[in-house]
Coordinates of C-alpha atoms and ligand atoms in Angstrom, one line a residue:
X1 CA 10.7 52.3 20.5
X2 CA 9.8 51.5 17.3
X3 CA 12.8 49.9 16.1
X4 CA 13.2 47.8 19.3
X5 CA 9.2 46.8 18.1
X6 CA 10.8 45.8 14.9
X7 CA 13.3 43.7 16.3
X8 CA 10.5 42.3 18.2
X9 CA 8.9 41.4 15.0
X10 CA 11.8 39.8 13.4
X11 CA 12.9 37.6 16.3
X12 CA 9.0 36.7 16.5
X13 CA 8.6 35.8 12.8
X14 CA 11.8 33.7 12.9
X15 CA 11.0 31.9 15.8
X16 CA 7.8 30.7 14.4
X17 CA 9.7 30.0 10.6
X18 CA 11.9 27.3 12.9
X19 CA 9.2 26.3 15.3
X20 CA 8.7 23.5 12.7
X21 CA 8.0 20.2 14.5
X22 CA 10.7 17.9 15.0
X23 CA 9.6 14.5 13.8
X24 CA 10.3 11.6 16.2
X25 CA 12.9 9.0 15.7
X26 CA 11.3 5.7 15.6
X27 CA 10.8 3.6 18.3
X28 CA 12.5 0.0 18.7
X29 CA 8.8 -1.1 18.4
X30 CA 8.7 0.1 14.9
X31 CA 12.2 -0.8 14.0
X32 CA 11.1 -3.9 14.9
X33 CA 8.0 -4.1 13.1
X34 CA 9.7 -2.8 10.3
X35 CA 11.6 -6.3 9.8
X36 CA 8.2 -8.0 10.5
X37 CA 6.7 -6.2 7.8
X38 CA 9.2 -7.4 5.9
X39 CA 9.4 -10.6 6.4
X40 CA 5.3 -10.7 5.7
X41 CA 6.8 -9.6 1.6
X42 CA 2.4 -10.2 0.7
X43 CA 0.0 -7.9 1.1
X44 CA -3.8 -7.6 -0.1
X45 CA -4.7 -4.0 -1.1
X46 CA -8.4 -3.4 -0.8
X47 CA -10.6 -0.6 -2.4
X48 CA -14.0 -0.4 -1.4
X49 CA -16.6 2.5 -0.7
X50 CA -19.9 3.8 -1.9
X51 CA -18.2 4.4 -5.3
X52 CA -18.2 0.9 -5.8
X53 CA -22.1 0.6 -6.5
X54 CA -21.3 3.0 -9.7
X55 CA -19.0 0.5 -11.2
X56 CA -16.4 2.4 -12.7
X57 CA -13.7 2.9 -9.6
X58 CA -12.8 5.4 -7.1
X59 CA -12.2 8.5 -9.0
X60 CA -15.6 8.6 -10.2
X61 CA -17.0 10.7 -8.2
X62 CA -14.3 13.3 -10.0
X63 CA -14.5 11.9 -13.6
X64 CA -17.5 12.5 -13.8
X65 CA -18.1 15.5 -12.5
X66 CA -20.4 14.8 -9.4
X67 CA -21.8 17.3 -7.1
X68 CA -21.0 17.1 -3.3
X69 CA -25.0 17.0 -3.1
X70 CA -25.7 14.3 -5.5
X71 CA -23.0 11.9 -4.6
X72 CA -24.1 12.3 -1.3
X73 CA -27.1 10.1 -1.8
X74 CA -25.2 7.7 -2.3
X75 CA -24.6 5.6 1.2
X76 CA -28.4 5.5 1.8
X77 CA -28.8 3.0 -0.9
X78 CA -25.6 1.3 0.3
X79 CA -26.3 -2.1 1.5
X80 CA -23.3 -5.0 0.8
X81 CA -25.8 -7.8 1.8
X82 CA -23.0 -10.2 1.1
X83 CA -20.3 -8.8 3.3
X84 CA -18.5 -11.1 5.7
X85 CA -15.2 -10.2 7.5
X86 CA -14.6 -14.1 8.0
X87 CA -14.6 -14.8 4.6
X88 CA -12.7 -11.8 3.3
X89 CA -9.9 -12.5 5.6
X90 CA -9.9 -16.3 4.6
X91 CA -9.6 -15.5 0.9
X92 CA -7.0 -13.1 2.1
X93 CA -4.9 -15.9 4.1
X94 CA -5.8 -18.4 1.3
X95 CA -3.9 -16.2 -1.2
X96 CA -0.8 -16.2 0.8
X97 CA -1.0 -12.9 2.3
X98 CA 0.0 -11.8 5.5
X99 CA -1.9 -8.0 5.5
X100 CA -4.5 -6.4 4.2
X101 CA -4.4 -2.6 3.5
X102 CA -8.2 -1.2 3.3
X103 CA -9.5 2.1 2.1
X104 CA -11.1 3.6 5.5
X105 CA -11.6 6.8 3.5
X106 CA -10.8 7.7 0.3
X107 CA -10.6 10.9 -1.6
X108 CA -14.8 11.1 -1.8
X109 CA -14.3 11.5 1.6
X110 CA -16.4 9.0 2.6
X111 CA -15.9 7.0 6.1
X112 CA -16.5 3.8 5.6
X113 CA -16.1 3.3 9.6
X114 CA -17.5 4.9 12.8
X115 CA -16.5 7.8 12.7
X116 CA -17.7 10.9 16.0
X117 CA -15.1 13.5 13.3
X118 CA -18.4 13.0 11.1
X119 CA -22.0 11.7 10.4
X120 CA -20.6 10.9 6.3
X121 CA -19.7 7.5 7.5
X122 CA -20.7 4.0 7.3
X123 CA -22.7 3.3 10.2
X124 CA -24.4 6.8 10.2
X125 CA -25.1 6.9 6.9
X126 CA -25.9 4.0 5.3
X127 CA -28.9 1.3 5.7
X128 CA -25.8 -0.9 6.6
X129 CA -25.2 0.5 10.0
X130 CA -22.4 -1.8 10.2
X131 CA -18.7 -0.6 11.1
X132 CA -16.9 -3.2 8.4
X133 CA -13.6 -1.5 9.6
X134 CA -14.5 -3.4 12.9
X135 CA -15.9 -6.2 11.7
X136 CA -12.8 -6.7 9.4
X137 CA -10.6 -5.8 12.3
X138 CA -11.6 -8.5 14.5
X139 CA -11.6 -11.1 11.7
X140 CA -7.7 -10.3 11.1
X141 CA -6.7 -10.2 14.8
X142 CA -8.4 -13.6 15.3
X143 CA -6.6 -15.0 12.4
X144 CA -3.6 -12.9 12.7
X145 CA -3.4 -11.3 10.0
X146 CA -2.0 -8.0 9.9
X147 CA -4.4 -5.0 9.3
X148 CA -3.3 -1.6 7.8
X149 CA -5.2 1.1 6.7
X150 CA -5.5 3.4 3.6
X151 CA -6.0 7.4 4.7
X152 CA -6.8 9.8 2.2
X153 CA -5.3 13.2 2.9
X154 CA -7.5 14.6 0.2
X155 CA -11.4 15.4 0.2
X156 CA -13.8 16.4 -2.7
X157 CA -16.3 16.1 0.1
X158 CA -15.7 18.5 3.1
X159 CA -16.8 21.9 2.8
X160 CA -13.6 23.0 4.5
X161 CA -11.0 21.1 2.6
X162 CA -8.5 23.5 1.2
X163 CA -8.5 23.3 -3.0
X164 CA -6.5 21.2 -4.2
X165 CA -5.5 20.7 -8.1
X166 CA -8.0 18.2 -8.3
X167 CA -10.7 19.9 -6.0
X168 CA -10.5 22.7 -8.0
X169 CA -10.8 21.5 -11.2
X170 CA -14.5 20.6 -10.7
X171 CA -16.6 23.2 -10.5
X172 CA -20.0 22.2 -8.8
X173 CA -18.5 21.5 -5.1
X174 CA -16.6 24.3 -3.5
X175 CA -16.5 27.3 -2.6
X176 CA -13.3 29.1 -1.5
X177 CA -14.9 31.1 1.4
X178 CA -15.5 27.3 3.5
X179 CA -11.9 26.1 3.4
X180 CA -10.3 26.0 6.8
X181 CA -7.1 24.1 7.0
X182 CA -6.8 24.2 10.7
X183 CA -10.7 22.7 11.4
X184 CA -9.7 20.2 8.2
X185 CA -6.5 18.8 10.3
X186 CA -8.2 18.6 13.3
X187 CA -10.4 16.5 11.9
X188 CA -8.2 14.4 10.2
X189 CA -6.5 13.8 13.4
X190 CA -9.3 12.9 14.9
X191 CA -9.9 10.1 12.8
X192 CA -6.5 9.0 13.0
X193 CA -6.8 8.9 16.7
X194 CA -10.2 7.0 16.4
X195 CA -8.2 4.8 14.0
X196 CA -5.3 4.2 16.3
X197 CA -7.5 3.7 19.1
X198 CA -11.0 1.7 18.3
X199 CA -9.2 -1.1 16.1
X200 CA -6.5 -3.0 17.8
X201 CA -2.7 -3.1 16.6
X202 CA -2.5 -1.4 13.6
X203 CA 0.6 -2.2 10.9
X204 CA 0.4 0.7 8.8
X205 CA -1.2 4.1 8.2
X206 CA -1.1 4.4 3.8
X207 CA -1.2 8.0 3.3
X208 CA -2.9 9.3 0.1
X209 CA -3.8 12.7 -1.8
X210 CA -0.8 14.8 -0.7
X211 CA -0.1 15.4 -4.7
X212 CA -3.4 17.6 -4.5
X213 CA -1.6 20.1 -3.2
X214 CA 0.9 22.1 -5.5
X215 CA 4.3 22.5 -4.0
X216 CA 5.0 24.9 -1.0
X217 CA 1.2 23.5 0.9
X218 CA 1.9 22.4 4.7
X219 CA 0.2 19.4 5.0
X220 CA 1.6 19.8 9.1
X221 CA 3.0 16.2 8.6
X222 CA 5.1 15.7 11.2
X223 CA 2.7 16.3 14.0
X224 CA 0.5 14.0 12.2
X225 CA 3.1 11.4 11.7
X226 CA 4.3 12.3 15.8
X227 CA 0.5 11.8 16.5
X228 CA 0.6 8.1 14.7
X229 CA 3.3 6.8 16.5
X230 CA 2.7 8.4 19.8
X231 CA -0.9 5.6 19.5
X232 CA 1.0 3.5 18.0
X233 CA 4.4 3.2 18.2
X234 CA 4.9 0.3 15.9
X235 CA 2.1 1.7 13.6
X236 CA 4.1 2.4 10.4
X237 CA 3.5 5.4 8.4
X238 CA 3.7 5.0 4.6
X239 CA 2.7 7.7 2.2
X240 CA 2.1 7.7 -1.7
X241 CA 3.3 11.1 -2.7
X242 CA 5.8 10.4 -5.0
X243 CA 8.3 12.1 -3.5
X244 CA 11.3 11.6 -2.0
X245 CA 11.1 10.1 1.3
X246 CA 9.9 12.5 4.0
X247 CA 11.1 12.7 7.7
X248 CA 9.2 10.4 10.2
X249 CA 7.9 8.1 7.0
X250 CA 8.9 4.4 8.1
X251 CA 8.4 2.9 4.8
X252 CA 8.3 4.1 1.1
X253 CA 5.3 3.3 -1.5
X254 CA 5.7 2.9 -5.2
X255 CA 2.6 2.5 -7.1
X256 CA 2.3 0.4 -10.3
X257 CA 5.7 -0.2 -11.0
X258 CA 8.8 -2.1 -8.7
X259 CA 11.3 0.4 -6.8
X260 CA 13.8 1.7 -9.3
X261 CA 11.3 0.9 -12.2
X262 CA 9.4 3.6 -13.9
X263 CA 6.7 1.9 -16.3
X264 CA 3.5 3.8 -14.9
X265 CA 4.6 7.2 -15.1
X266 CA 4.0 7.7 -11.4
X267 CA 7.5 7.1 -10.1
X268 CA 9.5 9.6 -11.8
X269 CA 11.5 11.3 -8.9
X270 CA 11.3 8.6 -6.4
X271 CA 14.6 7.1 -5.7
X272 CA 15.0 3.5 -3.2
X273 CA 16.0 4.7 0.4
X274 CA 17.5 1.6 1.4
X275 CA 17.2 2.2 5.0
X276 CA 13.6 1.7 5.3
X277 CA 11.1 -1.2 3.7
X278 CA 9.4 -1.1 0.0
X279 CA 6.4 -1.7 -1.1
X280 CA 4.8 -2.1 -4.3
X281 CA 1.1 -1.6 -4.6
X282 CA -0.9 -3.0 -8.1
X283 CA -3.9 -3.7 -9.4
X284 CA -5.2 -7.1 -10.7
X285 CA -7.0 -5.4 -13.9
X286 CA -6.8 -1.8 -14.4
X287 CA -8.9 -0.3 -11.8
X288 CA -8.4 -0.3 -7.8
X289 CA -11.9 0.5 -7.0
X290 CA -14.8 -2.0 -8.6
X291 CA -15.0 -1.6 -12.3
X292 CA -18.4 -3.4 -13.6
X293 CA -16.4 -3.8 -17.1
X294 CA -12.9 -3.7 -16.3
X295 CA -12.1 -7.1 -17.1
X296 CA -8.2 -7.0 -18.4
X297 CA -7.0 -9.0 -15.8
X298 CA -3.6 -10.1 -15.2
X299 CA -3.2 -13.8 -15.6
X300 CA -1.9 -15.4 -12.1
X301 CA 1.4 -16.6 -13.5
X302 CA 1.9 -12.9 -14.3
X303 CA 1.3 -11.6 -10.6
X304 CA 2.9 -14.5 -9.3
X305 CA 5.7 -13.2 -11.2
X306 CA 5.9 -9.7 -10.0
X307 CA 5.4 -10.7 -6.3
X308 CA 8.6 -12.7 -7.0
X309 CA 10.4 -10.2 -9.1
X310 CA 9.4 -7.6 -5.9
X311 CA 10.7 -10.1 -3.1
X312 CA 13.7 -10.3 -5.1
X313 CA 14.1 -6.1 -4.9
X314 CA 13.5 -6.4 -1.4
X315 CA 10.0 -5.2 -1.5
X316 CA 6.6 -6.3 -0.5
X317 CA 4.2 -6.5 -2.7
X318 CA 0.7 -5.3 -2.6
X319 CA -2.1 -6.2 -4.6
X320 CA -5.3 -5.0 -5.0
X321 CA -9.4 -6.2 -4.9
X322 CA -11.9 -4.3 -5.6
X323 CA -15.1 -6.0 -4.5
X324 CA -18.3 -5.8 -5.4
X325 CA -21.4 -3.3 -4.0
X326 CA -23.0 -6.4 -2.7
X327 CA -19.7 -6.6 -0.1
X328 CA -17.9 -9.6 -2.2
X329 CA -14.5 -10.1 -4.0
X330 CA -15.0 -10.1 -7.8
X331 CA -14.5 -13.8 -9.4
X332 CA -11.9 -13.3 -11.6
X333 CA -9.8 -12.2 -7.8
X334 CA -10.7 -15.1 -5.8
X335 CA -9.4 -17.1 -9.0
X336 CA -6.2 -15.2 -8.8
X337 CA -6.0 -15.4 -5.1
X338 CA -6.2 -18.9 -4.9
X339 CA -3.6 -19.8 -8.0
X340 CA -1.1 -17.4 -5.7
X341 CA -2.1 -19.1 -2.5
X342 CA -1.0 -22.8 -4.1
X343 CA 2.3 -21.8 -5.3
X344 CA 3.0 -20.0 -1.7
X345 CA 2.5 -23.0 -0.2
X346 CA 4.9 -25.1 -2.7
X347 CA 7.5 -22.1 -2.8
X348 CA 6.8 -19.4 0.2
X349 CA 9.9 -20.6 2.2
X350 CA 11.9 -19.4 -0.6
X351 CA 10.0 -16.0 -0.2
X352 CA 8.6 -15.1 3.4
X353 CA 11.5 -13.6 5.5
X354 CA 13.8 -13.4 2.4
X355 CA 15.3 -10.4 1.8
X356 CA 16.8 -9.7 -1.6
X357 CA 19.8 -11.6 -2.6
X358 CA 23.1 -10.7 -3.4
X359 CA 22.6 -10.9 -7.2
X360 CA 20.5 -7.6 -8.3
X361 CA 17.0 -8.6 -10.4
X362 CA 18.2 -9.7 -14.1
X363 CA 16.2 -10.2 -17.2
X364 CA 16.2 -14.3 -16.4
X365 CA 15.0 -13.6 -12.7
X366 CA 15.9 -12.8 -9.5
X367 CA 17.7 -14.2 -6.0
X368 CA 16.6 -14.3 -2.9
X369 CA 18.0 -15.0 0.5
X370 CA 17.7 -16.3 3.8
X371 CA 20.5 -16.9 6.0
X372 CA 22.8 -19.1 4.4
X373 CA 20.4 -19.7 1.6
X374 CA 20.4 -18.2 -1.8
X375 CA 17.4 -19.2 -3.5
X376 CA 17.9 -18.2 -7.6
X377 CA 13.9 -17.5 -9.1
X378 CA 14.2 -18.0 -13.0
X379 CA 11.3 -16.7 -14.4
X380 CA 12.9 -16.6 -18.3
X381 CA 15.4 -18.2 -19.7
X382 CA 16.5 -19.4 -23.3
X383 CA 18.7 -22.4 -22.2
X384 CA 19.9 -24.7 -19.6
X385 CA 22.8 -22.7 -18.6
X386 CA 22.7 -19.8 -16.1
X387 CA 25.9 -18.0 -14.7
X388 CA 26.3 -16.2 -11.5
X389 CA 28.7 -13.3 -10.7
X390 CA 29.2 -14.8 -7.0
X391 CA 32.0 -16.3 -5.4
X392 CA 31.3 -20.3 -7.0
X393 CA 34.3 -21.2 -4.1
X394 CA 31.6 -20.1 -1.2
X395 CA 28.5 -22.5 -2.5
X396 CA 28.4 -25.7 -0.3
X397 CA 25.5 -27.0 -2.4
X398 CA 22.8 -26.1 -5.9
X399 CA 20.0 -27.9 -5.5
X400 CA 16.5 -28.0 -7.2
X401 CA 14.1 -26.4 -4.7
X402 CA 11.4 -28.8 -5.3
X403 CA 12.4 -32.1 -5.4
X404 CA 16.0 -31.6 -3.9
X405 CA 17.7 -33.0 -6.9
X406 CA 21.5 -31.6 -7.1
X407 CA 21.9 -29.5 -10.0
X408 CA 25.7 -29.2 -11.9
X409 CA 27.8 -26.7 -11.7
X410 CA 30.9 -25.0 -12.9
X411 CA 32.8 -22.8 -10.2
X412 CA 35.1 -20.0 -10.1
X413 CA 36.4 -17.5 -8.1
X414 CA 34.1 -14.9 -10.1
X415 CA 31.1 -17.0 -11.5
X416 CA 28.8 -20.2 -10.2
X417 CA 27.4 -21.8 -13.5
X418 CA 24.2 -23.2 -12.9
X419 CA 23.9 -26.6 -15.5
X420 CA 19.9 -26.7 -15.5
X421 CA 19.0 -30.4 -16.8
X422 CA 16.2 -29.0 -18.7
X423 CA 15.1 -25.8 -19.7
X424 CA 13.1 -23.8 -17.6
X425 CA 9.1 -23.6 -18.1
X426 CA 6.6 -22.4 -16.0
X427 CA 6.9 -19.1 -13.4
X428 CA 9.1 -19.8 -11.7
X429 CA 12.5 -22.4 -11.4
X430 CA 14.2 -22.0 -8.4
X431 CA 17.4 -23.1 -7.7
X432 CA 18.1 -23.5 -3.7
X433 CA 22.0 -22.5 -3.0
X434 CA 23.3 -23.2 0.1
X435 CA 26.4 -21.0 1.1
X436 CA 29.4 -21.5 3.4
X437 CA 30.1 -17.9 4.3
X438 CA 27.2 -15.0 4.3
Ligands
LIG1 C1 -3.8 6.9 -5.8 C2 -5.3 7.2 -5.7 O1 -5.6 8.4 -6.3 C3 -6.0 6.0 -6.4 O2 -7.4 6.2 -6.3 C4 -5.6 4.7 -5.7 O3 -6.1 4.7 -4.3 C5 -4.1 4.5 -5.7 C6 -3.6 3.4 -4.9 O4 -3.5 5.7 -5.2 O5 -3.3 7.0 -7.1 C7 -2.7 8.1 -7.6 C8 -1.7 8.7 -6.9 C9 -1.1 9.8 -7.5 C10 -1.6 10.3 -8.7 C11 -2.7 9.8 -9.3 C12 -3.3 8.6 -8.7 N1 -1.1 11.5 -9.2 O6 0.0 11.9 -8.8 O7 -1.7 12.1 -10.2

């Protein structure tokens, strides 16, 4: 009796080590809209939440050592008297971008949409009332621009959010005795579902936080992932945890630094999984949330630059605003966003739908390519003379992109020799190649 009890055990406990859940394979719908994405190659990051009125980003809340209480008080006094959707989303399309990626809850654990998982939300709590998820939701579907949205996994708010390394180093908030995982998920699903269901097609879910958690945590992410695309089948799911990719992710994140590149310290570990798209998320100064004194901003040649240098690693890039308490996008952005937008519309044919090209990124630049186009970006150069390791027999034509005027070269079987008539200056020389065989 008792050892066929034992057996019982055994065969029990197994089953329920292997009754993992088997993540879906994607759908066509989101193999699709993985090429779509893609093809978009420009993104707008947005941070924004009650943090912003303290003016010194989204981590403040931590940094500085807030108590769950005091921080609370927060979204009464929030009122962005300036918001408009409409004019978000035209500084967004005016910049060249094709989505925007906005924080619907960060790691303060504040919603900043209507939310039934919780009365900590925008349109409960705040003076506001106003769901700006929505209202930024039907701006981008009526200009069709593509709306994804940031999801922390973390919480220094919620009673019954399990410690995590970050939770746990600040002392005022919790207590062990509240943390319940399960009630934790549920809610989290519940939002996703709200997410999934109250805002139109959605591009992306951008996971968040899942570093909180030391190794060995279930974070139950493929149910949650299942859940996602079950909604939303072409709904990617993205998520920044450093890692190698993870089963049922449809697209990896690097943060600060280009796929393969390791400048930020962040990306150590993470190697490029060809089979599914990049992106590259930055900031514009240093901070993602509003910093009130933060004003090391990247010049717009420079993030022209990168959003070059990333199309040319095959990867979107991402880049962040951090507007203002009053609801509108710092100067110094808009600047930015409309230098970008200007040379989009000279130059994006030689970046929208690219992919990279056959030549890897180099010190002098990168290629891109379309079809039977190889467009050559050269953003530095000492010289007029730039040589190819491709096939100089296979290129029909080298022409300046702007302008059209043919440029000289020497071929070979190994090398195409570009003879640039003057040295480049500026961001960004691009040389248009036509091929004869892909
Ligand atoms: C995360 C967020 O914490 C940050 O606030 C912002 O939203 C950014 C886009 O994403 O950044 C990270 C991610 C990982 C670590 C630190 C910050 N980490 O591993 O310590």
């Amino acid at each position: 009796m008792k050892k066929s009890l034992l057996l019982l055990l055994l065969i029990a406990t197994n089953v329920c080590s292997y009754a993992q859940v088997a993540v879906t394979p994607p759908s066509a719908e989101n193999l699709q809209a993985r090429k779509e994405y893609q093809d978009m190659k420009f993104g707008i990051f947005i941070h924004w939440g009650v943090y912003s009125m303290l003016g010194d980003g989204e981590w403040i809340m931590f940094q500085k050592n807030i108590s769950r209480e005091e921080y609370s008080h927060l979204p009464a006094g929030f009122y962005p008297s300036k918001f408009n959707a409409d004019e978000w989303v035209k500084a967004i399309k005016d910049s060249g971008a094709k989505y925007v990626t906005i924080t619907s809850r960060h790691h303060d654990g504040f919603s900043m949409f209507g939310t039934k998982a919780s009365p900590y939300n925008i349109v409960d709590a705040t003076p506001f009332h106003r769901d700006i998820i929505k209202e930024l939701a039907d701006a981008c579907h009526k200009e069709g621009v593509k709306l994804h949205f940031y999801y922390s996994h973390m919480d220094w708010y919620r009673p019954d959010y399990p410690l995590g390394s970050t939770s746990l180093r600040f002392k005022p908030h919790h207590d062990e005795s509240t943390t319940d995982w399960k009630s934790y998920y549920r809610f989290m699903n519940d939002q996703l579902t709200e997410l999934l269901t109250n805002y139109g097609p959605i591009g992306a879910i951008w996971f968040d936080g899942y570093w909180d958690h030391p190794k060995g945590f279930d974070w139950q992410l493929p149910a949650q992932y299942n859940l996602i695309h079950r909604l939303q089948p072409a709904c990617m799911v993205g998520d920044n945890h450093h890692q190698p990719l993870k089963d049922g992710e449809d697209f990896q994140l690097f943060e600060q630094d280009l796929p393969g590149e390791d400048t930020s310290g962040f990306s150590q570990g993470q190697t490029v999984e060809r089979k599914v798209p990049q992106e590259t998320c930055m900031t514009m100064n240093r901070s993602w949330g509003y910093n009130i004194t933060d004003k090391d901003y990247k010049s717009a040649d420079e993030l022209i630059q990168t959003l070059v240098r990333a199309a040319g690693m095959n990867a979107n890039f991402l880049l962040n605003v951090g507007p203002r308490p009053d609801g509108q996008f710092p100067k110094e952005a808009v600047e930015r966003l409309k230098a970008i937008g200007a040379w989009m519309k000279q130059n994006g044919e030689t970046i929208y739908g690219t992919r990279g090209g056959i030549v890897p990124a180099q010190d002098w630049g990168v290629t891109t390519q379309k079809g039977n186009k190889l467009y050559v970006h050269i953003t530095r150069l000492n010289g007029t003379c730039l040589a190819l390791p491709i096939d100089g027999n296979n290129v029909k034509s080298a022409v300046m992109f702007i302008g059209k005027t043919p440029v000289k070269t020497v071929k070979s079987k190994e090398s195409l020799t570009l003879l640039l008539p003057t040295k480049p200056t500026g961001v960004d020389t691009i040389v248009e190649l036509t091929l004869k065989k892909v």
